[in-house]
Amino acid sequence: MEELVLDRGIKKIAIKDDDTGELIVVLKINVADAQTAEKFADVIHNLEGISKKCDEEADVWRTAHPDLEEIKNDISLAVEINRIRVKYIRQIIEEIDSLFGDGTVAAIYGDTVPDEVALVDFIEKIIPVMSKLFNKRYEISRKRYSSGRKGAKA
């Protein structure tokens, strides 16, 4: 039987705990999928939009409650602003899960709703990793289809 070995483009990214170095989860991303880079760019763009919408909604809520100064120490103020934040954080989680697979954020952060600082940290750290993977794939493609190439790769 003949055997054929292919690079399907599935790359693994190990997510480790910052303090202990312990492996938390291994993400898989398909860099052979021509749409993956665009999806990743869309996630980053959408995160910016979601963050802006969250700020706008919180500002509208504050404007609608001019007695803000009087209730500054009231827990209900913090709870209401937090509800707005959590609504938008869930949208960010959906965006990340749409790229890396359902349950990605839960696999990383457990059964919690991580705050935007944690999610931004994840995105900022994954950007260079994703860029490296996409650039490797691009280089392979460029070499394979360059005008100076002769014959099939052995």
XYZ file of N, CA, C and O in Angstrom:
616
model
N 0.854 -1.166 0.000
C 0.000 0.000 0.000
C 0.902 1.232 0.000
O 1.868 1.321 0.749
N 0.540 2.186 -0.828
C 1.261 3.452 -0.862
C 0.770 4.336 0.283
O -0.355 4.194 0.746
N 1.631 5.197 0.687
C 1.290 6.068 1.801
C 1.490 7.516 1.396
O 2.441 7.856 0.702
N 0.588 8.345 1.832
C 0.657 9.768 1.530
C 0.565 10.536 2.846
O -0.371 10.351 3.625
N 1.543 11.369 3.089
C 1.563 12.164 4.316
C 1.345 13.617 3.923
O 2.079 14.161 3.092
N 0.323 14.229 4.507
C -0.024 15.612 4.168
C 0.016 16.509 5.386
O -0.284 16.077 6.501
N 0.339 17.756 5.137
C 0.228 18.776 6.180
C -1.161 19.373 6.030
O -1.432 20.120 5.093
N -2.056 19.017 6.948
C -3.438 19.512 6.877
C -3.558 20.935 7.387
O -4.617 21.540 7.317
N -2.470 21.458 7.928
C -2.480 22.835 8.398
C -2.946 23.005 9.821
O -3.062 24.129 10.307
N -3.210 21.904 10.505
C -3.648 21.990 11.901
C -2.412 22.247 12.764
O -1.492 21.439 12.800
N -2.417 23.376 13.433
C -1.313 23.739 14.318
C -1.834 23.809 15.744
O -2.988 24.152 15.984
N -0.976 23.471 16.675
C -1.353 23.447 18.084
C -0.660 24.587 18.823
O 0.505 24.889 18.553
N -1.401 25.180 19.742
C -0.884 26.265 20.564
C -1.114 25.888 22.020
O -2.259 25.739 22.452
N -0.036 25.702 22.753
C -0.136 25.340 24.167
C -0.388 26.595 24.993
O 0.338 27.579 24.880
N -1.420 26.557 25.803
C -1.731 27.646 26.723
C -1.298 27.176 28.110
O -1.764 26.150 28.593
N -0.390 27.943 28.715
C 0.153 27.550 30.015
C -0.164 28.602 31.078
O -0.333 29.774 30.770
N -0.208 28.147 32.313
C -0.433 29.033 33.453
C 0.778 29.944 33.636
O 1.919 29.480 33.614
N 0.515 31.218 33.813
C 1.567 32.220 33.950
C 2.435 31.981 35.180
O 3.646 32.182 35.146
N 1.842 31.545 36.262
C 2.584 31.355 37.511
C 3.336 30.027 37.569
O 4.506 29.982 37.942
N 2.655 28.949 37.200
C 3.232 27.618 37.388
C 3.850 27.025 36.133
O 4.615 26.064 36.213
N 3.482 27.563 34.966
C 3.950 26.981 33.712
C 3.199 25.717 33.342
O 3.506 25.058 32.350
N 2.206 25.363 34.150
C 1.415 24.152 33.918
C 0.558 24.320 32.658
O -0.018 25.370 32.410
N 0.486 23.245 31.867
C -0.334 23.251 30.664
C -1.809 23.333 31.049
O -2.292 22.530 31.847
N -2.514 24.302 30.488
C -3.942 24.461 30.755
C -4.750 23.774 29.669
O -5.632 22.977 29.933
N -4.427 24.098 28.414
C -5.159 23.551 27.278
C -4.307 23.715 26.022
O -3.421 24.567 25.973
N -4.577 22.881 25.035
C -3.919 23.009 23.739
C -4.982 23.412 22.723
O -5.966 22.690 22.521
N -4.786 24.587 22.127
C -5.705 25.056 21.095
C -5.261 24.522 19.751
O -4.068 24.300 19.526
N -6.216 24.330 18.871
C -5.898 23.902 17.507
C -6.439 24.956 16.553
O -7.561 25.432 16.716
N -5.620 25.300 15.575
C -6.026 26.269 14.561
C -5.600 25.732 13.202
O -4.524 25.147 13.080
N -6.448 25.889 12.209
C -6.153 25.385 10.879
C -5.644 26.522 10.002
O -6.414 27.304 9.473
N -4.320 26.580 9.842
C -3.736 27.636 9.015
C -3.845 27.321 7.524
O -3.567 28.180 6.692
N -4.265 26.097 7.176
C -4.485 25.756 5.776
C -5.853 26.244 5.298
O -6.102 26.320 4.106
N -6.715 26.568 6.239
C -8.019 27.135 5.895
C -7.785 28.562 5.436
O -7.331 29.411 6.214
N -8.071 28.837 4.191
C -7.806 30.159 3.610
C -8.556 31.272 4.326
O -8.178 32.433 4.230
N -9.580 30.938 5.071
C -10.374 31.950 5.760
C -9.920 32.210 7.204
O -10.386 33.145 7.835
N -9.011 31.406 7.723
C -8.616 31.531 9.124
C -8.003 32.892 9.430
O -8.345 33.515 10.440
N -7.096 33.371 8.578
C -6.460 34.674 8.833
C -7.511 35.777 8.839
O -7.483 36.673 9.691
N -8.449 35.702 7.910
C -9.507 36.708 7.858
C -10.406 36.623 9.096
O -10.785 37.640 9.671
N -10.725 35.404 9.516
C -11.537 35.221 10.725
C -10.828 35.817 11.940
O -11.449 36.457 12.778
N -9.511 35.594 12.033
C -8.747 36.120 13.151
C -8.759 37.652 13.136
O -8.971 38.288 14.167
N -8.551 38.236 11.962
C -8.599 39.697 11.829
C -9.985 40.217 12.207
O -10.106 41.252 12.874
N -11.032 39.493 11.804
C -12.402 39.886 12.152
C -12.624 39.844 13.660
O -13.286 40.720 14.217
N -12.087 38.820 14.323
C -12.232 38.719 15.776
C -11.612 39.942 16.438
O -12.229 40.576 17.295
N -10.401 40.301 16.029
C -9.731 41.465 16.613
C -10.542 42.734 16.355
O -10.768 43.536 17.267
N -11.011 42.893 15.122
C -11.819 44.077 14.773
C -13.115 44.108 15.590
O -13.500 45.149 16.123
N -13.770 42.971 15.700
C -15.025 42.894 16.447
C -14.825 43.162 17.933
O -15.686 43.745 18.579
N -13.683 42.736 18.471
C -13.398 42.996 19.882
C -13.350 44.499 20.145
O -13.873 44.977 21.148
N -12.734 45.222 19.238
C -12.662 46.674 19.383
C -14.064 47.277 19.363
O -14.384 48.153 20.160
N -14.906 46.798 18.449
C -16.275 47.294 18.358
C -17.102 46.959 19.583
O -17.877 47.787 20.066
N -16.935 45.757 20.093
C -17.676 45.327 21.280
C -17.272 46.189 22.474
O -18.118 46.650 23.237
N -15.985 46.430 22.615
C -15.495 47.255 23.717
C -16.064 48.669 23.629
O -16.491 49.242 24.638
N -16.102 49.208 22.433
C -16.643 50.563 22.232
C -18.130 50.597 22.583
O -18.595 51.519 23.260
N -18.887 49.587 22.143
C -20.322 49.518 22.454
C -20.558 49.432 23.961
O -21.489 50.032 24.486
N -19.720 48.666 24.636
C -19.833 48.526 26.090
C -19.647 49.880 26.765
O -20.445 50.274 27.621
N -18.598 50.593 26.365
C -18.342 51.918 26.941
C -19.502 52.869 26.670
O -19.923 53.617 27.550
N -20.026 52.818 25.437
C -21.141 53.695 25.073
C -22.383 53.380 25.906
O -23.048 54.291 26.406
N -22.692 52.105 26.066
C -23.868 51.727 26.846
C -23.711 52.118 28.316
O -24.656 52.589 28.953
N -22.506 51.940 28.852
C -22.258 52.335 30.242
C -22.408 53.851 30.404
O -22.988 54.326 31.381
N -21.928 54.612 29.418
C -22.072 56.076 29.454
C -23.535 56.489 29.385
O -23.963 57.405 30.098
N -24.314 55.819 28.530
C -25.746 56.111 28.421
C -26.420 55.836 29.766
O -27.244 56.620 30.232
N -26.057 54.724 30.386
C -26.652 54.383 31.681
C -26.304 55.442 32.726
O -27.155 55.886 33.485
N -25.035 55.856 32.736
C -24.614 56.885 33.694
C -25.360 58.202 33.447
O -25.760 58.880 34.398
N -25.542 58.566 32.181
C -26.258 59.797 31.835
C -27.711 59.713 32.278
O -28.292 60.701 32.741
N -28.281 58.535 32.152
C -29.679 58.343 32.553
C -29.847 58.333 34.071
O -30.969 58.381 34.572
N -28.738 58.278 34.774
C -28.765 58.250 36.239
C -27.896 59.393 36.773
O -26.786 59.154 37.266
N -28.409 60.631 36.673
C -27.613 61.789 37.092
C -27.327 61.821 38.591
O -26.442 62.549 39.032
N -28.046 61.033 39.345
C -27.816 60.978 40.789
C -26.613 60.091 41.133
O -26.431 59.682 42.274
N -25.781 59.866 40.153
C -24.626 58.981 40.286
C -23.747 59.347 41.481
O -23.321 58.479 42.226
N -23.490 60.619 41.666
C -22.626 61.051 42.763
C -23.195 60.653 44.119
O -22.462 60.303 45.027
N -24.509 60.724 44.257
C -25.149 60.392 45.535
C -25.075 58.905 45.861
O -25.052 58.518 47.013
N -25.060 58.078 44.803
C -25.085 56.634 45.048
C -23.737 55.979 44.743
O -23.654 54.782 44.537
N -22.683 56.787 44.734
C -21.370 56.264 44.388
C -20.977 55.041 45.220
O -20.342 54.131 44.729
N -21.350 55.041 46.466
C -20.995 53.932 47.338
C -22.065 52.840 47.373
O -21.949 51.885 48.116
N -23.077 52.999 46.563
C -24.170 52.035 46.517
C -23.748 50.844 45.647
O -23.312 51.010 44.508
N -23.897 49.652 46.165
C -23.515 48.438 45.444
C -24.342 48.246 44.178
O -23.870 47.679 43.202
N -25.559 48.767 44.158
C -26.413 48.593 42.975
C -25.814 49.276 41.751
O -25.990 48.801 40.627
N -25.091 50.370 41.947
C -24.419 51.039 40.829
C -23.370 50.102 40.233
O -23.331 49.900 39.016
N -22.540 49.538 41.073
C -21.493 48.631 40.609
C -22.097 47.412 39.924
O -21.594 46.956 38.886
N -23.181 46.910 40.465
C -23.832 45.732 39.888
C -24.373 46.061 38.497
O -24.208 45.271 37.557
N -25.009 47.204 38.348
C -25.586 47.569 37.047
C -24.507 47.772 35.987
O -24.630 47.276 34.868
N -23.456 48.484 36.317
C -22.351 48.680 35.369
C -21.707 47.336 35.043
O -21.368 47.054 33.898
N -21.588 46.463 36.036
C -21.005 45.143 35.799
C -21.885 44.301 34.874
O -21.377 43.553 34.042
N -23.206 44.416 35.006
C -24.117 43.682 34.106
C -23.860 44.068 32.653
O -23.857 43.215 31.764
N -23.672 45.357 32.430
C -23.387 45.838 31.074
C -22.069 45.241 30.591
O -21.989 44.713 29.472
N -21.033 45.286 31.421
C -19.734 44.738 31.051
C -19.823 43.249 30.729
O -19.275 42.792 29.735
N -20.508 42.496 31.585
C -20.603 41.045 31.399
C -21.319 40.711 30.087
O -20.921 39.787 29.375
N -22.345 41.474 29.751
C -23.065 41.248 28.485
C -22.092 41.332 27.300
O -22.104 40.476 26.420
N -21.241 42.332 27.311
C -20.295 42.507 26.209
C -19.118 41.552 26.297
O -18.600 41.107 25.277
N -18.705 41.199 27.498
C -17.635 40.205 27.652
C -18.088 38.865 27.070
O -17.318 38.170 26.415
N -19.344 38.524 27.275
C -19.870 37.276 26.696
C -19.797 37.299 25.171
O -19.547 36.275 24.540
N -19.997 38.460 24.565
C -19.862 38.585 23.106
C -18.412 38.367 22.678
O -18.148 37.719 21.659
N -17.470 38.900 23.464
C -16.052 38.694 23.166
C -15.714 37.207 23.263
O -15.012 36.658 22.412
N -16.241 36.551 24.294
C -16.014 35.111 24.460
C -16.547 34.349 23.247
O -15.887 33.439 22.731
N -17.720 34.714 22.766
C -18.294 34.061 21.578
C -17.386 34.237 20.368
O -17.208 33.303 19.577
N -16.809 35.421 20.216
C -15.899 35.679 19.096
C -14.659 34.785 19.174
O -14.252 34.184 18.179
N -14.069 34.700 20.352
C -12.879 33.865 20.529
C -13.223 32.399 20.300
O -12.509 31.680 19.591
N -14.347 31.954 20.865
C -14.779 30.566 20.679
C -15.096 30.266 19.216
O -14.899 29.135 18.762
N -15.578 31.254 18.480
C -15.896 31.022 17.064
C -14.634 30.735 16.258
O -14.685 30.022 15.261
N -13.512 31.256 16.684
C -12.256 31.036 15.965
C -11.554 29.758 16.414
O -11.128 28.960 15.588
N -11.455 29.562 17.705
C -10.665 28.443 18.236
C -11.503 27.229 18.625
O -10.964 26.200 18.987
N -12.822 27.353 18.586
C -13.702 26.239 18.925
C -14.496 26.513 20.191
O -14.018 27.193 21.103
N -15.711 25.977 20.211
C -16.586 26.168 21.372
C -15.894 25.711 22.648
O -15.264 24.667 22.680
N -16.046 26.524 23.676
C -15.502 26.165 24.975
C -14.048 26.555 25.179
O -13.466 26.225 26.212
N -13.458 27.260 24.217
C -12.045 27.641 24.341
C -11.806 28.487 25.581
O -10.916 28.193 26.385
N -12.590 29.542 25.739
C -12.386 30.447 26.872
C -12.643 29.716 28.193
O -11.893 29.886 29.152
N -13.656 28.871 28.229
C -13.936 28.092 29.440
C -12.784 27.135 29.745
O -12.427 26.937 30.909
N -12.186 26.560 28.712
C -11.059 25.649 28.924
C -9.857 26.394 29.510
O -9.104 25.833 30.307
N -9.703 27.653 29.138
C -8.573 28.444 29.623
C -8.838 28.995 31.024
O -8.011 28.879 31.917
N -10.009 29.602 31.204
C -10.290 30.337 32.447
C -11.222 29.616 33.409
O -11.527 30.140 34.480
N -11.682 28.442 33.029
C -12.566 27.694 33.916
C -13.996 28.193 33.818
O -14.373 28.907 32.897
N -14.773 27.807 34.793
C -16.211 28.116 34.794
C -16.454 29.517 35.353
O -17.110 29.688 36.376
N -15.865 30.514 34.687
C -16.033 31.905 35.083
C -16.256 32.752 33.844
O -16.102 32.269 32.727
N -16.590 33.998 34.061
C -16.619 34.972 32.971
C -15.396 35.855 33.206
O -15.424 36.746 34.051
N -14.302 35.593 32.482
C -13.095 36.385 32.711
C -13.338 37.845 32.345
O -14.115 38.135 31.433
N -12.669 38.741 33.051
C -12.859 40.153 32.743
C -12.130 40.524 31.457
O -11.391 39.718 30.888
N -12.368 41.761 31.013
C -11.776 42.178 29.738
C -10.260 42.239 29.806
O -9.592 42.045 28.783
N -9.691 42.456 30.973
C -8.230 42.471 31.108
C -7.664 41.095 30.749
O -6.685 40.989 30.008
N -8.284 40.048 31.254
C -7.832 38.683 30.950
C -7.985 38.371 29.467
O -7.088 37.790 28.853
N -9.106 38.773 28.872
C -9.338 38.480 27.462
C -8.410 39.279 26.554
O -7.898 38.753 25.565
N -8.169 40.532 26.904
C -7.235 41.345 26.120
C -5.830 40.763 26.241
O -5.080 40.706 25.255
N -5.459 40.299 27.426
C -4.159 39.663 27.625
C -4.030 38.441 26.711
O -2.996 38.253 26.059
N -5.070 37.627 26.655
C -5.068 36.460 25.775
C -4.868 36.882 24.321
O -4.006 36.345 23.619
N -5.649 37.853 23.867
C -5.573 38.301 22.475
C -4.191 38.880 22.175
O -3.585 38.560 21.142
N -3.682 39.720 23.061
C -2.361 40.325 22.831
C -1.256 39.275 22.749
O -0.313 39.429 21.987
N -1.390 38.211 23.519
C -0.366 37.160 23.503
C -0.547 36.191 22.334
O 0.432 35.592 21.882
N -1.759 36.057 21.837
C -1.993 35.112 20.736
C -1.689 35.742 19.371
O -1.361 35.033 18.422
N -1.740 37.059 19.274
C -1.492 37.737 17.991
C -0.123 37.370 17.408
O -0.050 36.948 16.248
N 0.982 37.497 18.164
C 2.276 37.141 17.557
C 2.389 35.655 17.204
O 3.035 35.295 16.220
N 1.747 34.801 17.983
C 1.769 33.362 17.693
C 1.041 33.096 16.379
O 1.546 32.380 15.501
N -0.132 33.693 16.227
C -0.906 33.506 15.002
C -0.157 34.090 13.800
O -0.114 33.468 12.732
N 0.442 35.246 13.971
C 1.212 35.866 12.873
C 2.344 34.947 12.429
O 2.571 34.765 11.227
N 3.036 34.373 13.389
C 4.126 33.452 13.072
C 3.615 32.250 12.279
O 4.213 31.851 11.280
N 2.491 31.676 12.711
C 1.927 30.522 12.005
C 1.496 30.884 10.589
O 1.760 30.144 9.639
N 0.842 32.023 10.435
C 0.402 32.450 9.104
C 1.601 32.766 8.209
O 1.598 32.432 7.021
N 2.636 33.393 8.764
C 3.818 33.722 7.968
C 4.544 32.471 7.503
O 5.018 32.407 6.376
N 4.630 31.450 8.373
C 5.243 30.184 7.976
C 4.487 29.573 6.801
O 5.083 29.110 5.838
N 3.174 29.578 6.909
C 2.343 28.993 5.852
C 2.528 29.766 4.548
O 2.634 29.194 3.474
N 2.583 31.093 4.655
C 2.770 31.932 3.476
C 4.120 31.634 2.818
O 4.214 31.529 1.593
N 5.177 31.487 3.621
C 6.509 31.200 3.079
C 6.535 29.860 2.357
O 7.137 29.736 1.296
N 5.898 28.865 2.939
C 5.832 27.547 2.294
C 5.135 27.678 0.952
O 5.605 27.160 -0.065
N 4.032 28.392 0.934
C 3.272 28.585 -0.300
C 4.085 29.363 -1.332
O 4.125 29.019 -2.508
N 4.757 30.398 -0.891
C 5.545 31.231 -1.802
C 6.675 30.414 -2.429
O 6.908 30.481 -3.638
N 7.371 29.620 -1.612
C 8.465 28.799 -2.129
C 7.948 27.738 -3.093
O 8.565 27.446 -4.106
N 6.828 27.164 -2.761
C 6.267 26.083 -3.568
C 5.844 26.569 -4.951
O 5.926 25.841 -5.921
N 5.380 27.793 -5.013
C 4.843 28.300 -6.276
C 5.679 29.430 -6.873
O 5.193 30.187 -7.687
N 6.942 29.503 -6.486
C 7.809 30.540 -7.053
C 8.140 30.218 -8.502
O 8.122 29.055 -8.918
N 8.492 31.235 -9.262
C 8.751 31.034 -10.695
C 10.020 30.238 -10.946
O 10.182 29.610 -11.997
N 10.968 30.219 -9.997
C 12.216 29.489 -10.169
C 12.157 28.036 -9.775
O 13.116 27.302 -9.934
N 11.014 27.591 -9.322
C 10.873 26.201 -8.852
C 10.869 25.243 -10.035
O 10.208 25.471 -11.031
N 11.595 24.136 -9.885
C 11.653 23.134 -10.945
C 11.261 21.781 -10.379
O 11.873 21.301 -9.433
N 10.252 21.188 -10.932
C 9.854 19.846 -10.533
C 9.153 19.821 -9.187
O 8.990 20.820 -8.524
N 8.751 18.649 -8.815
C 8.035 18.461 -7.543
C 9.022 18.347 -6.400
O 10.158 17.917 -6.583
N 8.565 18.740 -5.245
C 9.387 18.618 -4.038
C 9.539 17.136 -3.704
O 8.581 16.396 -3.695
N 10.750 16.707 -3.484
C 11.007 15.285 -3.203
C 10.795 14.962 -1.760
O 10.904 15.734 -0.911
